[in-house]
PDB file of N, CA and C in Angstrom:
ATOM      1  N   MET A  16      12.914   7.192 -12.337  1.00  0.00           N
ATOM      2  CA  MET A  16      14.003   6.904 -11.434  1.00  0.00           C
ATOM      3  C   MET A  16      14.705   5.605 -11.836  1.00  0.00           C
ATOM      4  N   LYS A  17      14.999   5.481 -13.081  1.00  0.00           N
ATOM      5  CA  LYS A  17      15.671   4.296 -13.592  1.00  0.00           C
ATOM      6  C   LYS A  17      17.073   4.174 -12.993  1.00  0.00           C
ATOM      7  N   ASP A  18      17.481   2.928 -12.737  1.00  0.00           N
ATOM      8  CA  ASP A  18      18.805   2.642 -12.177  1.00  0.00           C
ATOM      9  C   ASP A  18      19.019   3.303 -10.820  1.00  0.00           C
ATOM     10  N   ARG A  19      17.961   3.390 -10.046  1.00  0.00           N
ATOM     11  CA  ARG A  19      18.042   4.047  -8.749  1.00  0.00           C
ATOM     12  C   ARG A  19      17.129   3.312  -7.776  1.00  0.00           C
ATOM     13  N   THR A  20      17.559   3.221  -6.546  1.00  0.00           N
ATOM     14  CA  THR A  20      16.731   2.651  -5.494  1.00  0.00           C
ATOM     15  C   THR A  20      16.249   3.783  -4.606  1.00  0.00           C
ATOM     16  N   SER A  21      14.946   3.841  -4.401  1.00  0.00           N
ATOM     17  CA  SER A  21      14.358   4.840  -3.512  1.00  0.00           C
ATOM     18  C   SER A  21      13.533   4.118  -2.467  1.00  0.00           C
ATOM     19  N   ILE A  22      13.581   4.590  -1.255  1.00  0.00           N
ATOM     20  CA  ILE A  22      12.763   4.036  -0.185  1.00  0.00           C
ATOM     21  C   ILE A  22      11.750   5.103   0.196  1.00  0.00           C
ATOM     22  N   ILE A  23      10.490   4.729   0.106  1.00  0.00           N
ATOM     23  CA  ILE A  23       9.399   5.641   0.440  1.00  0.00           C
ATOM     24  C   ILE A  23       8.622   5.016   1.589  1.00  0.00           C
ATOM     25  N   ILE A  24       8.413   5.768   2.639  1.00  0.00           N
ATOM     26  CA  ILE A  24       7.644   5.294   3.780  1.00  0.00           C
ATOM     27  C   ILE A  24       6.351   6.092   3.799  1.00  0.00           C
ATOM     28  N   SER A  25       5.225   5.374   3.810  1.00  0.00           N
ATOM     29  CA  SER A  25       3.942   6.068   3.729  1.00  0.00           C
ATOM     30  C   SER A  25       2.830   5.244   4.361  1.00  0.00           C
ATOM     31  N   HIS A  26       1.883   5.942   4.960  1.00  0.00           N
ATOM     32  CA  HIS A  26       0.663   5.303   5.441  1.00  0.00           C
ATOM     33  C   HIS A  26      -0.421   5.352   4.364  1.00  0.00           C
ATOM     34  N   ARG A  27      -0.199   6.151   3.333  1.00  0.00           N
ATOM     35  CA  ARG A  27      -1.168   6.304   2.249  1.00  0.00           C
ATOM     36  C   ARG A  27      -0.768   5.412   1.084  1.00  0.00           C
ATOM     37  N   ILE A  28      -1.610   4.451   0.768  1.00  0.00           N
ATOM     38  CA  ILE A  28      -1.313   3.520  -0.318  1.00  0.00           C
ATOM     39  C   ILE A  28      -1.238   4.249  -1.651  1.00  0.00           C
ATOM     40  N   SER A  29      -1.994   5.306  -1.819  1.00  0.00           N
ATOM     41  CA  SER A  29      -1.954   6.047  -3.084  1.00  0.00           C
ATOM     42  C   SER A  29      -0.550   6.572  -3.387  1.00  0.00           C
ATOM     43  N   ALA A  30       0.264   6.762  -2.364  1.00  0.00           N
ATOM     44  CA  ALA A  30       1.620   7.283  -2.558  1.00  0.00           C
ATOM     45  C   ALA A  30       2.614   6.213  -2.994  1.00  0.00           C
ATOM     46  N   ILE A  31       2.260   4.928  -2.801  1.00  0.00           N
ATOM     47  CA  ILE A  31       3.238   3.870  -3.068  1.00  0.00           C
ATOM     48  C   ILE A  31       2.730   2.768  -3.993  1.00  0.00           C
ATOM     49  N   LYS A  32       1.487   2.847  -4.432  1.00  0.00           N
ATOM     50  CA  LYS A  32       0.912   1.720  -5.175  1.00  0.00           C
ATOM     51  C   LYS A  32       1.586   1.436  -6.517  1.00  0.00           C
ATOM     52  N   ASP A  33       2.322   2.385  -7.071  1.00  0.00           N
ATOM     53  CA  ASP A  33       3.022   2.162  -8.339  1.00  0.00           C
ATOM     54  C   ASP A  33       4.466   1.686  -8.146  1.00  0.00           C
ATOM     55  N   ALA A  34       4.859   1.426  -6.918  1.00  0.00           N
ATOM     56  CA  ALA A  34       6.228   0.974  -6.638  1.00  0.00           C
ATOM     57  C   ALA A  34       6.459  -0.424  -7.208  1.00  0.00           C
ATOM     58  N   ASP A  35       7.709  -0.712  -7.548  1.00  0.00           N
ATOM     59  CA  ASP A  35       8.072  -2.041  -8.051  1.00  0.00           C
ATOM     60  C   ASP A  35       7.886  -3.108  -6.981  1.00  0.00           C
ATOM     61  N   GLU A  36       8.131  -2.737  -5.734  1.00  0.00           N
ATOM     62  CA  GLU A  36       7.973  -3.676  -4.626  1.00  0.00           C
ATOM     63  C   GLU A  36       7.523  -2.912  -3.396  1.00  0.00           C
ATOM     64  N   ILE A  37       6.568  -3.490  -2.677  1.00  0.00           N
ATOM     65  CA  ILE A  37       6.027  -2.879  -1.468  1.00  0.00           C
ATOM     66  C   ILE A  37       6.273  -3.843  -0.312  1.00  0.00           C
ATOM     67  N   LEU A  38       6.780  -3.306   0.781  1.00  0.00           N
ATOM     68  CA  LEU A  38       6.955  -4.088   2.002  1.00  0.00           C
ATOM     69  C   LEU A  38       5.952  -3.557   3.016  1.00  0.00           C
ATOM     70  N   TYR A  39       5.105  -4.431   3.543  1.00  0.00           N
ATOM     71  CA  TYR A  39       4.109  -4.042   4.539  1.00  0.00           C
ATOM     72  C   TYR A  39       4.636  -4.475   5.903  1.00  0.00           C
ATOM     73  N   LEU A  40       4.762  -3.524   6.807  1.00  0.00           N
ATOM     74  CA  LEU A  40       5.312  -3.817   8.130  1.00  0.00           C
ATOM     75  C   LEU A  40       4.246  -3.708   9.205  1.00  0.00           C
ATOM     76  N   GLU A  41       4.326  -4.601  10.166  1.00  0.00           N
ATOM     77  CA  GLU A  41       3.500  -4.537  11.371  1.00  0.00           C
ATOM     78  C   GLU A  41       4.442  -4.710  12.557  1.00  0.00           C
ATOM     79  N   ASP A  42       4.443  -3.744  13.454  1.00  0.00           N
ATOM     80  CA  ASP A  42       5.327  -3.762  14.620  1.00  0.00           C
ATOM     81  C   ASP A  42       6.787  -3.965  14.222  1.00  0.00           C
ATOM     82  N   GLY A  43       7.197  -3.346  13.113  1.00  0.00           N
ATOM     83  CA  GLY A  43       8.578  -3.402  12.664  1.00  0.00           C
ATOM     84  C   GLY A  43       8.980  -4.678  11.949  1.00  0.00           C
ATOM     85  N   VAL A  44       8.017  -5.552  11.677  1.00  0.00           N
ATOM     86  CA  VAL A  44       8.288  -6.826  11.016  1.00  0.00           C
ATOM     87  C   VAL A  44       7.595  -6.837   9.655  1.00  0.00           C
ATOM     88  N   ILE A  45       8.320  -7.248   8.610  1.00  0.00           N
ATOM     89  CA  ILE A  45       7.716  -7.362   7.278  1.00  0.00           C
ATOM     90  C   ILE A  45       6.739  -8.533   7.293  1.00  0.00           C
ATOM     91  N   THR A  46       5.454  -8.236   7.097  1.00  0.00           N
ATOM     92  CA  THR A  46       4.437  -9.287   7.110  1.00  0.00           C
ATOM     93  C   THR A  46       3.911  -9.604   5.716  1.00  0.00           C
ATOM     94  N   GLU A  47       4.070  -8.670   4.780  1.00  0.00           N
ATOM     95  CA  GLU A  47       3.630  -8.884   3.403  1.00  0.00           C
ATOM     96  C   GLU A  47       4.609  -8.185   2.472  1.00  0.00           C
ATOM     97  N   ARG A  48       4.760  -8.764   1.273  1.00  0.00           N
ATOM     98  CA  ARG A  48       5.723  -8.208   0.319  1.00  0.00           C
ATOM     99  C   ARG A  48       5.272  -8.539  -1.089  1.00  0.00           C
ATOM    100  N   GLY A  49       5.315  -7.536  -1.979  1.00  0.00           N
ATOM    101  CA  GLY A  49       4.950  -7.758  -3.372  1.00  0.00           C
ATOM    102  C   GLY A  49       4.569  -6.456  -4.045  1.00  0.00           C
ATOM    103  N   THR A  50       4.017  -6.575  -5.245  1.00  0.00           N
ATOM    104  CA  THR A  50       3.496  -5.402  -5.936  1.00  0.00           C
ATOM    105  C   THR A  50       2.118  -5.087  -5.368  1.00  0.00           C
ATOM    106  N   HIS A  51       1.586  -3.944  -5.738  1.00  0.00           N
ATOM    107  CA  HIS A  51       0.245  -3.566  -5.298  1.00  0.00           C
ATOM    108  C   HIS A  51      -0.764  -4.655  -5.670  1.00  0.00           C
ATOM    109  N   SER A  52      -0.729  -5.103  -6.913  1.00  0.00           N
ATOM    110  CA  SER A  52      -1.669  -6.133  -7.383  1.00  0.00           C
ATOM    111  C   SER A  52      -1.495  -7.444  -6.633  1.00  0.00           C
ATOM    112  N   GLU A  53      -0.258  -7.847  -6.421  1.00  0.00           N
ATOM    113  CA  GLU A  53       0.007  -9.099  -5.702  1.00  0.00           C
ATOM    114  C   GLU A  53      -0.507  -9.031  -4.268  1.00  0.00           C
ATOM    115  N   LEU A  54      -0.325  -7.893  -3.626  1.00  0.00           N
ATOM    116  CA  LEU A  54      -0.770  -7.744  -2.244  1.00  0.00           C
ATOM    117  C   LEU A  54      -2.291  -7.714  -2.133  1.00  0.00           C
ATOM    118  N   LEU A  55      -2.967  -7.158  -3.117  1.00  0.00           N
ATOM    119  CA  LEU A  55      -4.432  -7.157  -3.094  1.00  0.00           C
ATOM    120  C   LEU A  55      -4.974  -8.572  -3.205  1.00  0.00           C
ATOM    121  N   VAL A  56      -4.348  -9.402  -4.034  1.00  0.00           N
ATOM    122  CA  VAL A  56      -4.787 -10.790  -4.225  1.00  0.00           C
ATOM    123  C   VAL A  56      -4.612 -11.603  -2.940  1.00  0.00           C
ATOM    124  N   GLN A  57      -3.610 -11.274  -2.142  1.00  0.00           N
ATOM    125  CA  GLN A  57      -3.345 -12.011  -0.899  1.00  0.00           C
ATOM    126  C   GLN A  57      -4.448 -11.814   0.138  1.00  0.00           C
ATOM    127  N   LYS A  58      -5.204 -10.723   0.000  1.00  0.00           N
ATOM    128  CA  LYS A  58      -6.298 -10.400   0.924  1.00  0.00           C
ATOM    129  C   LYS A  58      -5.853 -10.380   2.388  1.00  0.00           C
ATOM    130  N   GLY A  59      -4.706  -9.764   2.626  1.00  0.00           N
ATOM    131  CA  GLY A  59      -4.176  -9.635   3.984  1.00  0.00           C
ATOM    132  C   GLY A  59      -4.385  -8.237   4.526  1.00  0.00           C
ATOM    133  N   ALA A  60      -3.490  -7.826   5.389  1.00  0.00           N
ATOM    134  CA  ALA A  60      -3.586  -6.523   6.047  1.00  0.00           C
ATOM    135  C   ALA A  60      -3.452  -5.370   5.056  1.00  0.00           C
ATOM    136  N   TYR A  61      -2.595  -5.523   4.049  1.00  0.00           N
ATOM    137  CA  TYR A  61      -2.432  -4.480   3.029  1.00  0.00           C
ATOM    138  C   TYR A  61      -3.751  -4.252   2.295  1.00  0.00           C
ATOM    139  N   GLU A  62      -4.379  -5.316   1.876  1.00  0.00           N
ATOM    140  CA  GLU A  62      -5.650  -5.208   1.146  1.00  0.00           C
ATOM    141  C   GLU A  62      -6.719  -4.577   2.026  1.00  0.00           C
ATOM    142  N   ASP A  63      -6.732  -4.934   3.302  1.00  0.00           N
ATOM    143  CA  ASP A  63      -7.695  -4.362   4.241  1.00  0.00           C
ATOM    144  C   ASP A  63      -7.485  -2.851   4.374  1.00  0.00           C
ATOM    145  N   LEU A  64      -6.238  -2.436   4.522  1.00  0.00           N
ATOM    146  CA  LEU A  64      -5.932  -1.005   4.613  1.00  0.00           C
ATOM    147  C   LEU A  64      -6.316  -0.284   3.330  1.00  0.00           C
ATOM    148  N   TYR A  65      -6.045  -0.894   2.190  1.00  0.00           N
ATOM    149  CA  TYR A  65      -6.390  -0.303   0.894  1.00  0.00           C
ATOM    150  C   TYR A  65      -7.899  -0.079   0.793  1.00  0.00           C
ATOM    151  N   ARG A  66      -8.695  -1.077   1.150  1.00  0.00           N
ATOM    152  CA  ARG A  66     -10.163  -0.943   1.092  1.00  0.00           C
ATOM    153  C   ARG A  66     -10.649   0.163   2.028  1.00  0.00           C
ATOM    154  N   LYS A  67     -10.080   0.232   3.220  1.00  0.00           N
ATOM    155  CA  LYS A  67     -10.472   1.281   4.174  1.00  0.00           C
ATOM    156  C   LYS A  67     -10.143   2.668   3.633  1.00  0.00           C
ATOM    157  N   GLN A  68      -8.975   2.810   3.001  1.00  0.00           N
ATOM    158  CA  GLN A  68      -8.589   4.109   2.451  1.00  0.00           C
ATOM    159  C   GLN A  68      -9.464   4.489   1.259  1.00  0.00           C
ATOM    160  N   LEU A  69      -9.852   3.507   0.449  1.00  0.00           N
ATOM    161  CA  LEU A  69     -10.767   3.794  -0.667  1.00  0.00           C
ATOM    162  C   LEU A  69     -12.105   4.303  -0.147  1.00  0.00           C
ATOM    163  N   LEU A  70     -12.628   3.649   0.875  1.00  0.00           N
ATOM    164  CA  LEU A  70     -13.901   4.054   1.462  1.00  0.00           C
ATOM    165  C   LEU A  70     -13.791   5.452   2.069  1.00  0.00           C
ATOM    166  N   GLU A  71     -12.694   5.703   2.756  1.00  0.00           N
ATOM    167  CA  GLU A  71     -12.466   7.020   3.357  1.00  0.00           C
ATOM    168  C   GLU A  71     -12.441   8.120   2.295  1.00  0.00           C
ATOM    169  N   GLU A  72     -11.750   7.871   1.191  1.00  0.00           N
ATOM    170  CA  GLU A  72     -11.683   8.850   0.100  1.00  0.00           C
ATOM    171  C   GLU A  72     -13.061   9.084  -0.509  1.00  0.00           C
ATOM    172  N   LYS A  73     -13.828   8.010  -0.667  1.00  0.00           N
ATOM    173  CA  LYS A  73     -15.174   8.127  -1.232  1.00  0.00           C
ATOM    174  C   LYS A  73     -16.066   8.959  -0.314  1.00  0.00           C
ATOM    175  N   LEU A  74     -16.002   8.697   0.982  1.00  0.00           N
ATOM    176  CA  LEU A  74     -16.815   9.448   1.937  1.00  0.00           C
ATOM    177  C   LEU A  74     -16.407  10.920   1.981  1.00  0.00           C
ATOM    178  N   ASP A  75     -15.118  11.193   1.891  1.00  0.00           N
ATOM    179  CA  ASP A  75     -14.641  12.580   1.880  1.00  0.00           C
ATOM    180  C   ASP A  75     -15.167  13.341   0.667  1.00  0.00           C
ATOM    181  N   LYS A  76     -15.266  12.672  -0.470  1.00  0.00           N
ATOM    182  CA  LYS A  76     -15.763  13.314  -1.686  1.00  0.00           C
ATOM    183  C   LYS A  76     -17.258  13.599  -1.606  1.00  0.00           C
ATOM    184  N   GLU A  77     -17.984  12.775  -0.859  1.00  0.00           N
ATOM    185  CA  GLU A  77     -19.431  12.951  -0.744  1.00  0.00           C
ATOM    186  C   GLU A  77     -19.800  14.090   0.190  1.00  0.00           C
ATOM    187  N   VAL A  78     -18.922  14.454   1.091  1.00  0.00           N
ATOM    188  CA  VAL A  78     -19.226  15.494   2.088  1.00  0.00           C
ATOM    189  C   VAL A  78     -19.050  16.861   1.515  1.00  0.00           C
TER     190      VAL A  78
END
């Protein structure tokens, strides 16, 4: 999607982790902003959600 802006809204980090920029919203307010790697380093709400989703995926595979 070169030379194009796309807006993707998702609760699943796997759907957006390769985006050039991610905006994390809480109650309609941008609370975190950056790439997937940058947001993980911040250890904020985005990183917490990412860890929870990883655990959920792992548990689903074990069942």
